[in-house]
Short mmCIF file of C-alpha atoms in Angstrom, two decimals:
data_model
loop_
_atom_site.label_atom_id
_atom_site.label_comp_id
_atom_site.label_asym_id
_atom_site.label_seq_id
_atom_site.Cartn_x
_atom_site.Cartn_y
_atom_site.Cartn_z
CA MET A 82 -0.04 0.16 -0.03
CA ILE A 83 1.25 3.55 -0.93
CA GLY A 84 2.06 5.62 2.32
CA SER A 85 0.25 9.08 2.42
CA LYS A 86 3.71 10.94 2.11
CA GLU A 87 4.02 9.64 -1.33
CA MET A 88 0.86 10.97 -2.07
CA LEU A 89 1.68 14.55 -1.49
CA PHE A 90 1.52 16.79 -4.31
CA GLU A 91 3.37 20.28 -4.76
CA TRP A 92 0.37 22.30 -3.44
CA ASP A 93 0.32 20.02 -0.16
CA GLU A 94 4.01 20.57 0.38
CA TRP A 95 3.80 24.34 -0.35
CA LYS A 96 0.90 24.48 2.25
CA THR A 97 2.74 22.25 4.81
CA ARG A 98 5.75 24.87 4.32
CA ALA A 99 3.90 27.89 4.63
CA VAL A 100 2.11 26.80 7.69
CA ALA A 101 5.34 26.02 9.30
CA LEU A 102 6.99 29.21 8.35
CA GLY A 103 3.78 31.02 10.14
CA VAL A 104 1.42 31.81 7.19
CA ALA A 105 -2.20 31.51 8.44
CA GLU A 106 -3.91 28.08 7.91
CA ASP A 107 -6.54 29.71 5.88
CA LEU A 108 -4.57 31.90 3.52
CA ALA A 109 -2.03 28.72 3.34
CA GLU A 110 -5.25 26.60 1.96
CA LEU A 111 -6.06 29.41 -0.48
CA GLY A 112 -2.56 29.35 -1.95
CA LYS A 113 -2.73 25.56 -2.07
CA LYS A 114 -6.02 25.94 -3.94
CA ILE A 115 -4.48 28.47 -6.21
CA MET A 116 -1.51 26.17 -7.02
CA ARG A 117 -3.78 23.33 -7.51
CA ASP A 118 -6.46 24.70 -9.65
CA ALA A 119 -4.35 26.66 -11.70
CA TYR A 120 -2.64 23.14 -12.71
CA MET A 121 -5.60 21.09 -12.81
CA GLN A 122 -7.61 23.44 -14.76
CA ARG A 123 -5.27 24.57 -17.04
CA TRP A 124 -5.29 28.29 -16.17
CA PRO A 125 -3.67 30.39 -18.78
CA GLU A 126 0.11 30.24 -19.01
CA ALA A 127 0.28 34.24 -18.37
CA VAL A 128 -1.17 33.96 -14.59
CA LEU A 129 0.95 30.23 -13.73
CA GLY A 130 3.90 32.48 -12.44
CA ASP A 131 1.19 34.04 -9.90
CA CYS A 132 0.19 30.65 -9.11
CA GLY A 133 3.80 29.37 -7.99
CA TRP A 134 4.46 27.37 -11.08
CA ASP A 135 7.56 29.19 -12.24
CA ASP A 136 9.26 29.35 -9.19
CA ASP A 137 8.03 26.27 -6.92
CA GLY A 138 5.89 28.55 -4.97
CA PHE A 139 8.83 30.91 -3.29
CA GLY A 140 6.96 34.05 -4.40
CA MET A 141 3.73 33.09 -3.41
CA LEU A 142 5.41 32.19 0.01
CA ALA A 143 7.25 35.61 0.33
CA LEU A 144 4.01 37.29 -0.48
CA ALA A 145 2.11 35.41 1.94
CA ARG A 146 4.53 36.15 5.04
CA ALA A 147 5.48 39.83 4.28
CA LYS A 148 1.82 40.90 3.09
CA PRO A 149 -0.88 38.57 4.10
CA ALA A 150 -3.83 41.03 3.27
CA GLU A 151 -2.32 41.64 -0.26
CA ALA A 152 -1.71 38.00 -0.84
CA ARG A 153 -5.13 37.27 -0.03
CA ARG A 154 -6.79 39.94 -2.10
CA ASP A 155 -4.72 39.10 -4.92
CA TRP A 156 -5.27 34.99 -4.82
CA GLU A 157 -8.90 35.63 -4.50
CA ARG A 158 -9.11 37.94 -7.59
CA LEU A 159 -7.10 35.27 -9.33
CA TYR A 160 -9.51 32.48 -8.15
CA ALA A 161 -12.83 34.47 -9.02
CA HIS A 162 -11.58 35.26 -12.26
CA HIS A 163 -9.91 31.83 -13.44
CA HIS A 164 -11.78 29.28 -11.38
CA ARG A 165 -13.92 27.09 -13.79
CA ARG A 166 -15.02 24.00 -11.69
CA PRO A 167 -18.52 24.20 -10.79
CA ALA A 168 -19.48 24.27 -7.12
CA CYS A 169 -19.73 20.71 -5.67
CA PRO A 170 -23.60 19.96 -5.32
CA VAL A 171 -22.91 18.80 -1.64
CA GLU A 172 -21.29 22.07 -0.67
CA ALA A 173 -24.03 24.02 -2.41
CA SER A 174 -26.73 21.94 -0.61
CA GLN A 175 -25.24 22.97 2.79
CA HIS A 176 -26.21 26.55 1.71
CA ARG A 177 -30.03 25.86 0.98
CA SER A 178 -32.60 24.51 2.84
CA ASN A 179 -33.48 20.70 2.75
CA LYS A 180 -35.99 20.98 -0.14
CA ALA A 181 -36.00 18.65 -2.77
CA MET A 182 -33.18 19.32 -5.38
CA VAL A 183 -35.73 18.11 -8.25
CA ARG A 184 -39.16 19.90 -8.17
CA THR A 185 -40.44 18.00 -11.54
CA ALA A 186 -40.58 14.32 -12.81
CA ALA A 187 -37.98 13.24 -14.68
CA PRO A 188 -38.72 12.77 -18.28
CA LEU A 189 -39.36 9.30 -19.94
CA LEU A 190 -36.44 8.55 -21.45
CA VAL A 191 -37.62 5.16 -23.15
CA HIS A 192 -40.49 5.84 -25.52
CA PRO A 193 -42.95 2.82 -25.77
CA ARG A 194 -42.93 1.26 -28.92
CA LYS A 195 -45.59 1.81 -31.44
CA GLN A 196 -47.69 -1.29 -31.83
CA GLU A 197 -46.81 -2.60 -35.55
CA GLU A 198 -49.65 -3.20 -37.85
CA SER A 199 -50.48 -6.64 -38.22
CA ARG A 200 -49.65 -8.10 -41.51
CA PRO A 201 -52.13 -10.64 -43.46
#
């Protein structure tokens, strides 16, 4: 079986390093999401440098340590502009009441065959 240490990705290691160097947990999580989604969703090449992919995240780490409010603002803007994955239905349902998600009956997917005319 593969150990959990072998399953770490670059963004996981970045977050661990950031928290160890004093970056707030929520800001480190945001930085991790930026790095991960920039890669997984193939964000434009022009923004990958801002997402840690040109320097192994050292610029992001320096910004988060020196100017955490500026880092948060910049990363939230990047995320809002480039993030393409739709919200997870489970997360979205946490913000709604417990009403049924489907309000109308599903369409009939299989149409009944028409009776063939009998042949003499």
